[in-house]
Short mmCIF file of C-alpha atoms in Angstrom, two decimals:
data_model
loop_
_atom_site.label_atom_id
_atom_site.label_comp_id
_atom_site.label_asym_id
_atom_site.label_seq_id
_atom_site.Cartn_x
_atom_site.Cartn_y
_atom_site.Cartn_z
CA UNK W 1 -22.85 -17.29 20.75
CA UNK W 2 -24.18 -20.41 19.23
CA UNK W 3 -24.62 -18.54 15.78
CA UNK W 4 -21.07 -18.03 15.93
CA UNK W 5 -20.23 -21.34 16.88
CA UNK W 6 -21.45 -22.04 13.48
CA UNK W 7 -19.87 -19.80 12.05
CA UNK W 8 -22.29 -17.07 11.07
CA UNK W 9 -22.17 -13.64 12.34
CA UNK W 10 -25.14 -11.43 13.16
CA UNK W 11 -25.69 -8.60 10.75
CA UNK W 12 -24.80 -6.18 13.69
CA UNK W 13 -21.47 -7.56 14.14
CA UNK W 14 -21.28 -7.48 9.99
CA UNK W 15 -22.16 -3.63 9.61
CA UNK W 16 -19.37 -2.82 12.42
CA UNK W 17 -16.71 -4.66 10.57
CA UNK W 18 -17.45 -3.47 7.63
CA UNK W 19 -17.54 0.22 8.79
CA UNK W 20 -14.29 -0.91 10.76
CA UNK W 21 -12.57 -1.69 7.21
CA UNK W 22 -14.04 1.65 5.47
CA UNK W 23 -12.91 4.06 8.41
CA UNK W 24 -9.12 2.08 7.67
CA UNK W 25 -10.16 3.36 3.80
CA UNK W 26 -10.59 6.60 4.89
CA UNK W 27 -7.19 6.85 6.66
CA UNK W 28 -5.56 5.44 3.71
CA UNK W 29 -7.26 7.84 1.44
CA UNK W 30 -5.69 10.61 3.24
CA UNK W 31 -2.51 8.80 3.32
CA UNK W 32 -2.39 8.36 -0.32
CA UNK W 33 -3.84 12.25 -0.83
CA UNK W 34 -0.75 13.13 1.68
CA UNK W 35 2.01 11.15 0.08
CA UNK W 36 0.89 11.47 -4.37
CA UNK W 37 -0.03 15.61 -3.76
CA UNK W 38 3.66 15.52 -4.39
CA UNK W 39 3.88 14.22 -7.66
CA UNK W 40 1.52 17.08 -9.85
CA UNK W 41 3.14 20.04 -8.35
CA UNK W 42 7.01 18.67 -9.61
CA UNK W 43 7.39 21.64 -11.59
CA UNK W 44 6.88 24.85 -9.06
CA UNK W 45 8.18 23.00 -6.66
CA UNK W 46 11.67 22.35 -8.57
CA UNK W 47 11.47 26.12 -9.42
CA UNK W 48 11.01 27.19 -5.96
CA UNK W 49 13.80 25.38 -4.28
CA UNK W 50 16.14 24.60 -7.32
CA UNK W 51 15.86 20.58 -7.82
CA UNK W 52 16.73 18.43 -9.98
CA UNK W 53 14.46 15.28 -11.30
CA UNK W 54 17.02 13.32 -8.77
CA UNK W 55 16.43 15.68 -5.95
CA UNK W 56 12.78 15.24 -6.64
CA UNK W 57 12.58 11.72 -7.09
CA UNK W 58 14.39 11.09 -3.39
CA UNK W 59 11.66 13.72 -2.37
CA UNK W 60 8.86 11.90 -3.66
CA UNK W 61 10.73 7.75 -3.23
CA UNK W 62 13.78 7.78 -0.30
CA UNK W 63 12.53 10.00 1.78
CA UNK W 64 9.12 8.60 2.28
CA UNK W 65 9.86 5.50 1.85
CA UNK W 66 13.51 5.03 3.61
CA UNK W 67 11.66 5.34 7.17
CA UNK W 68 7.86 4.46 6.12
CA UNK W 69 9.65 0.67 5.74
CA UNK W 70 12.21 0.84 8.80
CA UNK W 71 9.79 2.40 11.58
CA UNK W 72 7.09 0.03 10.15
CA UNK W 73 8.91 -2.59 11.95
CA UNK W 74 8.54 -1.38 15.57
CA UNK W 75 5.32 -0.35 15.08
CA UNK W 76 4.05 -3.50 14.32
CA UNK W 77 5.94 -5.20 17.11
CA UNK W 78 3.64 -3.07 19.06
CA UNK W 79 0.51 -3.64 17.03
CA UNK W 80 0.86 -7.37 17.33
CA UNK W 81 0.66 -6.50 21.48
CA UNK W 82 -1.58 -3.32 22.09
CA UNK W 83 -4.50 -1.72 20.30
CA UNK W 84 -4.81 -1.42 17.04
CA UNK W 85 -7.19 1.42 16.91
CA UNK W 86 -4.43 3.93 18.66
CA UNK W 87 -1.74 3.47 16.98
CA UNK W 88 -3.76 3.72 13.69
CA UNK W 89 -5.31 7.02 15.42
CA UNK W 90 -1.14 8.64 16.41
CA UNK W 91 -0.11 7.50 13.41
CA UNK W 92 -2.52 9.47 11.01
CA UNK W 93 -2.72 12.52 13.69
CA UNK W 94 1.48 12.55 12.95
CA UNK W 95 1.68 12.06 9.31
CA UNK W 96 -1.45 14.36 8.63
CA UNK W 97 1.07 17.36 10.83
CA UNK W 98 3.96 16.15 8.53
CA UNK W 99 2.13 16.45 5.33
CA UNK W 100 1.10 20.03 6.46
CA UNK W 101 4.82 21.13 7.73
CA UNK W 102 6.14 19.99 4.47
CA UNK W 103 3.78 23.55 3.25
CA UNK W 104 6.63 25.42 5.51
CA UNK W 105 9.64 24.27 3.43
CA UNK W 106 12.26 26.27 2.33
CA UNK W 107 14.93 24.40 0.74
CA UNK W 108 15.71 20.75 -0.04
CA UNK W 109 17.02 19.54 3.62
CA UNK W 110 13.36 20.47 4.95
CA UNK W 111 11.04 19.42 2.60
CA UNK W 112 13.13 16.05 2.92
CA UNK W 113 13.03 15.98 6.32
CA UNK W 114 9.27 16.52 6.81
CA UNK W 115 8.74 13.84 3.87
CA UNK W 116 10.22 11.42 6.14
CA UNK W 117 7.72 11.78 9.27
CA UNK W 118 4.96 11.84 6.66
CA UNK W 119 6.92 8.19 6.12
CA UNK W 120 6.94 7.49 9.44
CA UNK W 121 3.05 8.03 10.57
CA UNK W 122 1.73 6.27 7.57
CA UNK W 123 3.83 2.90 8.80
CA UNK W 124 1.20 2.92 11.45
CA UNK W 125 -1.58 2.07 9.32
CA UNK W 126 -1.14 -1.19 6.88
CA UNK W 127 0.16 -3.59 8.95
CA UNK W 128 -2.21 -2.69 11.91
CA UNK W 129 -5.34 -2.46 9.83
CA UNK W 130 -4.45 -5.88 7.88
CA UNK W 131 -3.92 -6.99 11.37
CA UNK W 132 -7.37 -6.09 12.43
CA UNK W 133 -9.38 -7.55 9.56
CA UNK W 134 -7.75 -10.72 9.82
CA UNK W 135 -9.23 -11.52 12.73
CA UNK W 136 -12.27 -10.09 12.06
CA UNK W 137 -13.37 -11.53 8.42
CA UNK W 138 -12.56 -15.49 7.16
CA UNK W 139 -10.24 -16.45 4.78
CA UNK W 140 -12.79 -16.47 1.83
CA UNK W 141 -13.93 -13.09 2.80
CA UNK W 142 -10.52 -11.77 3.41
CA UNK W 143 -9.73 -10.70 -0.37
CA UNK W 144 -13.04 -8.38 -0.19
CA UNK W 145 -11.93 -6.82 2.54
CA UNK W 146 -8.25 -5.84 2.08
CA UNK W 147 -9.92 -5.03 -1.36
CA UNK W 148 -11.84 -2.54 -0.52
CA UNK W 149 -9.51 -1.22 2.45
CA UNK W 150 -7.18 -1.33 -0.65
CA UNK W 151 -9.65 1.06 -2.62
CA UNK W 152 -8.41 3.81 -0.51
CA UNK W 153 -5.50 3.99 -1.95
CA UNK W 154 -6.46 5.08 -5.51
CA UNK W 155 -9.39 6.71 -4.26
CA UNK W 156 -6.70 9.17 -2.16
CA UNK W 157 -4.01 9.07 -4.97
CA UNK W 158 -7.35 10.44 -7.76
CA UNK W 159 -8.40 12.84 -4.91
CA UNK W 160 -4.77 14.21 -4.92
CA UNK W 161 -4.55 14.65 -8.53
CA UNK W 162 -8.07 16.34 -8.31
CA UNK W 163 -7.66 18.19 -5.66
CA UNK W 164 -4.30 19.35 -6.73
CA UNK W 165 -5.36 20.32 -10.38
CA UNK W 166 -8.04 22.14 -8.81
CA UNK W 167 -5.70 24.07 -6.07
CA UNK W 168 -3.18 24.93 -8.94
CA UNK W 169 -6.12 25.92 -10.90
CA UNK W 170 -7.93 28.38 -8.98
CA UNK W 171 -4.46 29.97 -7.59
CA UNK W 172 -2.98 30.13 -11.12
CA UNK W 173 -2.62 33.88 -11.25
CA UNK W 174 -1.67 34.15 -7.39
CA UNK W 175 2.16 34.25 -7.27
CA UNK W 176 1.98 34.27 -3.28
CA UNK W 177 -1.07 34.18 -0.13
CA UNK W 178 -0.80 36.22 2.63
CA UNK W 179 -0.69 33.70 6.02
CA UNK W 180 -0.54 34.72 9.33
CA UNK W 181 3.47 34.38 9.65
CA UNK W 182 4.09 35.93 6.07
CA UNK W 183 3.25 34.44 2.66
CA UNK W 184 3.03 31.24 0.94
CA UNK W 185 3.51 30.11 -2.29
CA UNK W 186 0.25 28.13 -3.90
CA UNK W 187 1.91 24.56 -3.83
CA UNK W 188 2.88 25.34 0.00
CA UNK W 189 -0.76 26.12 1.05
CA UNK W 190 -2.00 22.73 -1.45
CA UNK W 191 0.42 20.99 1.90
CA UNK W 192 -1.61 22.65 4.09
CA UNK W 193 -5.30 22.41 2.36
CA UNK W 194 -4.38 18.10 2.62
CA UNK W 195 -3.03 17.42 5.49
CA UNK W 196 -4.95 18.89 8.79
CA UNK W 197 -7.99 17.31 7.75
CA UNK W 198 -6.61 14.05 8.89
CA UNK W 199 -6.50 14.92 12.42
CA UNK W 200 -10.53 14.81 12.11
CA UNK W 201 -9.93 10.82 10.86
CA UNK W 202 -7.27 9.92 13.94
CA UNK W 203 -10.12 10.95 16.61
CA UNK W 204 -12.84 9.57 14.94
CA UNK W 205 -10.73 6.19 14.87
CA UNK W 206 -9.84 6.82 18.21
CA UNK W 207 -13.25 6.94 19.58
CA UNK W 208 -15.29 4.94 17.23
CA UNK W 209 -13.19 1.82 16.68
CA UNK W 210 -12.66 -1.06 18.94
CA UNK W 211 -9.65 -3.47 18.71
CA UNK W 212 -10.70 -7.40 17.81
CA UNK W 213 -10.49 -9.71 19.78
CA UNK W 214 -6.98 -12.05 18.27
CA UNK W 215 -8.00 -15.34 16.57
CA UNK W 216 -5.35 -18.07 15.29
CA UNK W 217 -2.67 -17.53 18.43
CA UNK W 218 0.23 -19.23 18.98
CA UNK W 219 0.72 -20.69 22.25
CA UNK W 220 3.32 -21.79 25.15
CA UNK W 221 3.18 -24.90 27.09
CA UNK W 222 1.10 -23.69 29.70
CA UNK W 223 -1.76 -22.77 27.26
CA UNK W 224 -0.84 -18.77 27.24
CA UNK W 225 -1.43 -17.10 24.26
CA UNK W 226 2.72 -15.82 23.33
CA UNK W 227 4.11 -12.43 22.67
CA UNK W 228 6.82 -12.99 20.40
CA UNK W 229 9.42 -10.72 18.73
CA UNK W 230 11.22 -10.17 15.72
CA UNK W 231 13.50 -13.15 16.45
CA UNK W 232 10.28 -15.36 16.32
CA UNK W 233 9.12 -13.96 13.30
CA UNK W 234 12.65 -14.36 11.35
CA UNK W 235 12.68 -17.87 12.28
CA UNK W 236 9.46 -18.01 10.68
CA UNK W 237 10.31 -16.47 7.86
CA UNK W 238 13.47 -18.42 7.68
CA UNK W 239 11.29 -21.64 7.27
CA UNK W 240 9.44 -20.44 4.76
CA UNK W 241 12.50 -18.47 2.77
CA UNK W 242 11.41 -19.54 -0.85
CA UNK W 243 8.04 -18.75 -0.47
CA UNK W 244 8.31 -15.01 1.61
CA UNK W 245 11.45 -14.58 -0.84
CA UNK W 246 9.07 -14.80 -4.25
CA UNK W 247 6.38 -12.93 -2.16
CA UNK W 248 8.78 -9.70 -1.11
CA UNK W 249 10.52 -10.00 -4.31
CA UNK W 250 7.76 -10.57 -6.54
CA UNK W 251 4.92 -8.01 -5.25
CA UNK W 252 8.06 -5.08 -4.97
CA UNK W 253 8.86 -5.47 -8.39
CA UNK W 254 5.34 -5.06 -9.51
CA UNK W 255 4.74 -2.57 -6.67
CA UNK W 256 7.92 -0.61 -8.85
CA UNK W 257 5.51 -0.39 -11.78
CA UNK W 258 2.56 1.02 -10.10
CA UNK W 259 4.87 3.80 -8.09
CA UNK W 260 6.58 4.72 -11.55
CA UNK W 261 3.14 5.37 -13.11
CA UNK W 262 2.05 7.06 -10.39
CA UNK W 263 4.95 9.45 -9.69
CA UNK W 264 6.26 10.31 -13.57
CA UNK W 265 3.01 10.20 -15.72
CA UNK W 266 2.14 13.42 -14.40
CA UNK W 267 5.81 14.66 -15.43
CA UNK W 268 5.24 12.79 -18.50
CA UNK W 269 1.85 14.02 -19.94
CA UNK W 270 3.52 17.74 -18.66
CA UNK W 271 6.78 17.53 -20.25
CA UNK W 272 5.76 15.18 -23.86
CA UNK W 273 2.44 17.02 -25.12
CA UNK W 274 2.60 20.49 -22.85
CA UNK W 275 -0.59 19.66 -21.00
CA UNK W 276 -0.95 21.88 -17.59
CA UNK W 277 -0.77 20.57 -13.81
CA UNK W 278 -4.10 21.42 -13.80
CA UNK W 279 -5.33 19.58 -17.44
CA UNK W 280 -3.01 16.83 -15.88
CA UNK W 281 -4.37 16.39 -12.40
CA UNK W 282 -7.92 16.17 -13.58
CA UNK W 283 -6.89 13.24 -16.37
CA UNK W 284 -5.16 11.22 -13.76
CA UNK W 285 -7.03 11.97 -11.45
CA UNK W 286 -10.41 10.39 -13.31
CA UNK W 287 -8.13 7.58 -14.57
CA UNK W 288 -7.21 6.63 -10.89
CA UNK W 289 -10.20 6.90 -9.65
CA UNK W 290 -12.17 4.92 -11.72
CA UNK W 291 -9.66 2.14 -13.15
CA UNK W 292 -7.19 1.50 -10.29
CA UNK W 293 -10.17 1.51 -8.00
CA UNK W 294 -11.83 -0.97 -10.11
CA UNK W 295 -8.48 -2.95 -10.35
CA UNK W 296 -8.43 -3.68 -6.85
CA UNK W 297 -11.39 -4.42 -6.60
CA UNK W 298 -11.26 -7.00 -9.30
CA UNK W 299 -8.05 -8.27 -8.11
CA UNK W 300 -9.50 -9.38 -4.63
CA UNK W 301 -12.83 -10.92 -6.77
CA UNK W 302 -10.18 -12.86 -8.44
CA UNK W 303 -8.68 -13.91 -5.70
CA UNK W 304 -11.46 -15.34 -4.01
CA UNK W 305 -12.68 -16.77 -7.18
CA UNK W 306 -9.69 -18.70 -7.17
CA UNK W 307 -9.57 -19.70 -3.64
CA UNK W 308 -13.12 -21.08 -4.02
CA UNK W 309 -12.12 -23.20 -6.75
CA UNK W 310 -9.51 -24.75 -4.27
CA UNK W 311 -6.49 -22.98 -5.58
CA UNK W 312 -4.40 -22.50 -2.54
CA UNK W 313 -2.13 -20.14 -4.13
CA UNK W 314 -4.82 -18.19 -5.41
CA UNK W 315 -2.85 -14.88 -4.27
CA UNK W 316 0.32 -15.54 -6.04
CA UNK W 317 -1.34 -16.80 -9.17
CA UNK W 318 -3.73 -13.70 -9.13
CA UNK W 319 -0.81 -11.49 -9.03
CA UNK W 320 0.75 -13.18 -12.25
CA UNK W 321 -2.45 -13.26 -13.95
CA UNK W 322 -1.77 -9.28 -13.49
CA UNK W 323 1.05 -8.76 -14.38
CA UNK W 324 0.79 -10.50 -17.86
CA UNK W 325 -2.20 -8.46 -18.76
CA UNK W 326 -0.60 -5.20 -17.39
CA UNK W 327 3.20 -5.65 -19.49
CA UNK W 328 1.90 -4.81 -22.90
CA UNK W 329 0.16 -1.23 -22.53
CA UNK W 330 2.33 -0.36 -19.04
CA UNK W 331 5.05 -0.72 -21.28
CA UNK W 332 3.65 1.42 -24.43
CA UNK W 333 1.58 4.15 -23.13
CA UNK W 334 4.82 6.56 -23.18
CA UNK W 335 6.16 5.21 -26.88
CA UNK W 336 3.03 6.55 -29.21
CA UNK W 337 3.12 9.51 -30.25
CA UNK W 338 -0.92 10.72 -29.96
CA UNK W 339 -1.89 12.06 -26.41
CA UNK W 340 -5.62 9.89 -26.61
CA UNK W 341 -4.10 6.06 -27.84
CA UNK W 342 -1.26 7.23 -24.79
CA UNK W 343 -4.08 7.40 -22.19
CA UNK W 344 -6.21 5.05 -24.13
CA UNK W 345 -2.83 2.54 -22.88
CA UNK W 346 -2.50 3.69 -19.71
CA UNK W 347 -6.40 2.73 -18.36
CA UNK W 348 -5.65 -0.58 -18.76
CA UNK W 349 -2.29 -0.40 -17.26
CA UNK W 350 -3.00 1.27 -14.36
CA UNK W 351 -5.99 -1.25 -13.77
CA UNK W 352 -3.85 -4.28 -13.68
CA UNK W 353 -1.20 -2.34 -12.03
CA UNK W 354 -3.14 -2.37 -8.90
CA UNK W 355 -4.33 -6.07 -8.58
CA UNK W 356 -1.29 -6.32 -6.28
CA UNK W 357 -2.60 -4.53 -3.57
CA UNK W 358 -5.19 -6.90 -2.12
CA UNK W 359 -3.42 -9.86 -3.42
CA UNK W 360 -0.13 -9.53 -1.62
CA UNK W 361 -1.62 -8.85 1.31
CA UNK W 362 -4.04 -11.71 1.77
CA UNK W 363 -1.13 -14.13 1.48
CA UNK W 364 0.10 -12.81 4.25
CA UNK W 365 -2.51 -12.78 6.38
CA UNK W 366 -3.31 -16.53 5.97
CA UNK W 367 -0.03 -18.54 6.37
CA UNK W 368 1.46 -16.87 9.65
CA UNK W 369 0.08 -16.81 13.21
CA UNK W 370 -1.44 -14.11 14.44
CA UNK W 371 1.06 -12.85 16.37
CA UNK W 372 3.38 -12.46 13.22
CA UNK W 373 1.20 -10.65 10.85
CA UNK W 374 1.66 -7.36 11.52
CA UNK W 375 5.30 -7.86 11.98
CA UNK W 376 5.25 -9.85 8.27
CA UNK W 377 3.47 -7.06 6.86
CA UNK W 378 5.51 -4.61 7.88
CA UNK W 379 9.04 -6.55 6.66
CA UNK W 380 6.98 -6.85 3.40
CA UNK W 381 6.08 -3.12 3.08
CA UNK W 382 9.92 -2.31 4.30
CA UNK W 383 11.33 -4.61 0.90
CA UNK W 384 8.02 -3.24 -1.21
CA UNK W 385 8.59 0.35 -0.71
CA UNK W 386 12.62 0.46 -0.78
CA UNK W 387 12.42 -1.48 -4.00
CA UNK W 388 9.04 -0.22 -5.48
CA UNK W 389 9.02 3.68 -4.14
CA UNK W 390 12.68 4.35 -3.35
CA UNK W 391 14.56 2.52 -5.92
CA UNK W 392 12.19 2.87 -8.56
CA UNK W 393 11.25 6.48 -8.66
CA UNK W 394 14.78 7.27 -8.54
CA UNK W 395 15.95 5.03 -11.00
CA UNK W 396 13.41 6.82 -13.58
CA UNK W 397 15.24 9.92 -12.38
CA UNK W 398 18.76 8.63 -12.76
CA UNK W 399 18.20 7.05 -16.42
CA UNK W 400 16.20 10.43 -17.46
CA UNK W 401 19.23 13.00 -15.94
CA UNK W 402 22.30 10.32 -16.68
CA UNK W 403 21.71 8.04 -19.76
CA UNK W 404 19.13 9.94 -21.20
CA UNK W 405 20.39 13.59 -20.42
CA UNK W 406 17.11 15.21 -21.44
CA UNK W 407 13.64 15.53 -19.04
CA UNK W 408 11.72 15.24 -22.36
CA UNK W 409 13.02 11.65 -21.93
CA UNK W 410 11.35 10.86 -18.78
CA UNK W 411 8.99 8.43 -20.79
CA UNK W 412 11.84 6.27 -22.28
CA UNK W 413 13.00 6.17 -19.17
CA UNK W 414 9.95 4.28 -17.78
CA UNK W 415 9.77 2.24 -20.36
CA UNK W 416 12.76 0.86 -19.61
CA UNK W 417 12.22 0.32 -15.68
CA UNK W 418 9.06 -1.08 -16.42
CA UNK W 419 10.09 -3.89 -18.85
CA UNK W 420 12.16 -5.05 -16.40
CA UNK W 421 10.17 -4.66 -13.42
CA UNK W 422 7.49 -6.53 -15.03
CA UNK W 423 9.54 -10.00 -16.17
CA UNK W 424 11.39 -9.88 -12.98
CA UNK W 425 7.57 -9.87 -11.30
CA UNK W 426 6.14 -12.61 -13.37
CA UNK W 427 9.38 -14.85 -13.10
CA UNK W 428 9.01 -14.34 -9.20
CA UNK W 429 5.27 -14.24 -8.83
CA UNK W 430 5.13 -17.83 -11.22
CA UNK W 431 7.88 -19.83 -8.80
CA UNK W 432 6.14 -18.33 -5.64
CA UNK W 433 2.57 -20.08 -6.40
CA UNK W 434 4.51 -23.55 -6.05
CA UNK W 435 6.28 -22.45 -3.06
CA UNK W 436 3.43 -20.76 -1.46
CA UNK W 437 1.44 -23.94 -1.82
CA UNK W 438 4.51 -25.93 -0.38
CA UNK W 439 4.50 -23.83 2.50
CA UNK W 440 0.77 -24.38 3.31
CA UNK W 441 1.48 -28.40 2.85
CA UNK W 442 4.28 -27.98 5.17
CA UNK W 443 2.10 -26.11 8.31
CA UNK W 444 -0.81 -28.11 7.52
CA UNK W 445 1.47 -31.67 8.47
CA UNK W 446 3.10 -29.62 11.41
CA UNK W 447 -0.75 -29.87 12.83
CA UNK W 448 -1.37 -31.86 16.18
CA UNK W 449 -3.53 -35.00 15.20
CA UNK W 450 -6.31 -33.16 17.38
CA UNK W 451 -6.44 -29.96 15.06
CA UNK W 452 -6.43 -32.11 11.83
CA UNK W 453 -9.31 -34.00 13.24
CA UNK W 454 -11.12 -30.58 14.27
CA UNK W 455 -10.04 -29.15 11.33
CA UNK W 456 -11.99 -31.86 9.02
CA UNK W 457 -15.09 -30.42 10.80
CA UNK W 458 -14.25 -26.70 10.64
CA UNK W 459 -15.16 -23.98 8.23
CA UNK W 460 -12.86 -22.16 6.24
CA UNK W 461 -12.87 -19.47 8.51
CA UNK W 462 -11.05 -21.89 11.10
CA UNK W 463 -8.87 -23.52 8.75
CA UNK W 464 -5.98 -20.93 8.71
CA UNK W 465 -6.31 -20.52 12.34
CA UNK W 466 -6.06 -23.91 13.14
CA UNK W 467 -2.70 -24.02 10.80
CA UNK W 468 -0.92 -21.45 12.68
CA UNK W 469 -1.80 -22.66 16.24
CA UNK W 470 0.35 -25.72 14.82
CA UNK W 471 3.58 -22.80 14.52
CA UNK W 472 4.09 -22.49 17.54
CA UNK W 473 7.93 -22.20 18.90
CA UNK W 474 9.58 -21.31 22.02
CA UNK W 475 8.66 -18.15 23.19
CA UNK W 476 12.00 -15.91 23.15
#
């Protein structure tokens, strides 16, 4: 106890959290396996059940994302007030059934419909997991952590690709596999071979993980740690408007760039220079692997980098700093005409594409109190996903069947989106670093002159928590 008083941690306590954070990875591998399997099997799946790139597209964006953003909301109501751990552990036991019901599909209604409870169990896992490592690393450890968490992501959406190109590989001269109830189509079993697997992650969460104990709480009169609700939080957010405004804004556009990339390159490399699923799934799925993985990565070392050299907006600035590199070769990879200087382009534009992801989230775990973060990160991933997933996939569509009228034109039509994704991002990312900063400024005066004084003697771990206490309002 006195160690901690002083703000070190035995290496016990370190090698739990850490495993904590990389059993959160593993969930959001299989969430990211789950949702981007979609994506390399666009063509036999249009066959089968008649689509269009539009029908796809609200497949792969609306459907997913429509009610991953809205049921994110209650969910994190009720991970800022019970455990963590379980509703981490339902959520991936439901979205890991979706995922494999989506293999039973027969038409466009039910693939939709099981696309949106795969939507709905994955809004279990961000906001709680960010939730949890907040309180369980300090704020110049905090980038490390989401990054890595983060990782999972790329690491699922190259296992998809891989495992995918594989699937469609080895079944390539199987037009249907004989199942229990009748027969299957290969893409339908792919469902199948991804998803129940993550009913093996929700119980080992379930009995291996502990929730942390909450640090930086608001609290009543009386010295009680509050509960608040939505309200709460929206008056928050309301005081901070300019600030969570460039945030949502900022972070969805460039969120809008990654999703494109991910969801039409495949459909791109496949429909431009006549490459397989399978010659596909193993490019992308290398390429993701390796350089979005290393672009989180890099993206929370910047971060921190930053924040040790005292720049308080260090996640805002690290996230323009990204996007500027990224506009160039995001922007050209689908206007040469050679399939190597194409994916030569796309490496680097897919590794600044994903600085975002541990970026965006830090920010959000430092300025609010603990009771709000979950809730914030949930409102964030409900703007980030309509924007980034649902709007953006489906404006590639809409550009590619309306304006462009061909599906050889899918590349023109993300060059397009992401030209303007990618100003609107840096415009909203480069106002948001003064605002963010403002913000900080503005809870750091609201402090009681006992927490500044406390605060002058605190580590850096403290220093957030010490901020928020200073938030508090009247419980609802």
């Amino acid at each position: 106890m006195i160690a901690e008083a002083r703000g070190t941690v035995s290496p016990s306590r370190q090698t739990y959290e850490w495993y904590v954070v990389c059993i959160c990875m593993l969930a959001y591998i299989f969430s990211f396996v789950d949702r981007q399997i979609l994506a390399l099997m666009i063509e036999p799946i249009k066959h089968d059940l008649q689509l269009s790139d539009t029908q796809f597209s609200l497949l792969h964006g609306l459907a997913f994302s429509l009610f991953y953003a809205v049921m994110g909301i209650p969910i994190a109501v009720l991970a800022d007030r019970y455990s963590r751990p379980r509703i981490i552990a339902v959520g991936v036991a439901f979205w890991s059934l979706a995922t494999a019901a989506c293999g039973l599909s027969r038409n466009f209604l039910h693939m939709f419909l099981c696309r949106i409870g795969v939507g709905i169990g994955e809004a279990a896992l961000s906001p709680a997991a960010y939730s949890m490592m907040s309180d369980m690393f300090p704020r110049e450890k905090l980038g490390r952590a989401v990054g890595v968490y983060s990782i999972g992501a790329f690491v699922g959406g190259g296992m998809a690709f891989l495992i995918g190109g594989y699937v469609i590989d080895l079944l390539k001269t199987v037009d249907s596999v004989a199942v229990p109830w009748g027969t299957m189509k290969p893409w339908q079993l792919t469902f199948f071979v991804v998803g129940l697997p993550g009913l093996l992650v929700a119980l080992l969460i379930l009995l291996t993980v502990r929730d942390p104990q909450r640090k930086g709480l608001t609290r009543n009169a009386d010295g009680q740690a509050q509960r608040p609700g939505i309200t709460v939080t929206m008056r928050f957010l309301g005081r901070h408007r300019a600030t969570f405004a460039c945030h949502y804004l900022g972070f969805s556009f460039y969120a809008m760039i990654l999703f494109c990339l991910l969801g039409w390159a495949p459909a791109y490399y496949m429909r431009t220079y006549g490459m397989t699923p399978t010659q596909v799934g193993y490019m992308l799925g290398v390429v993701v692997l390796v350089t979005n993985t290393a672009g989180v990565f890099c993206g929370g070392w910047l971060m921190d980098r930053l924040a040790r050299r005292g720049r308080e907006d260090a996640p805002m600035r690290a996230g323009v700093i990204g996007a500027c590199a990224m506009a160039l070769p995001a922007i050209a990879f689908t206007q040469v005409d050679n399939v190597y200087v194409s994916v030569a382009l796309l490496i680097p534009a897919m590794f600044f594409a994903s600085f975002p992801m541990p970026t965006s989230t830090a920010a959000m775990q430092v300025l609010p109190p603990n009771q709000f973060r979950a809730q914030i990160s949930a409102l964030f991933l409900l703007v980030s996903n309509l924007i980034g997933l649902g709007l953006g996939t489906t404006l590639v569509a809409l550009l590619t069947d309306r304006v462009f009228g061909t599906p050889k034109a899918v590349g023109d039509s993300m060059a397009v989106l992401i030209s303007v994704a990618t100003l609107a991002c840096i415009v909203l990312l480069g106002v948001g670093c003064g605002a963010y900063r403002r913000s900080l400024a503005r809870e750091r005066a609201a402090a009681p002159p006992e927490a500044e004084a406390v605060a002058t003697k605190s580590s850096s771990q403290q220093a957030p928590v010490l901020r928020t206490q200073a938030t508090a309002s009247a419980p609802e």
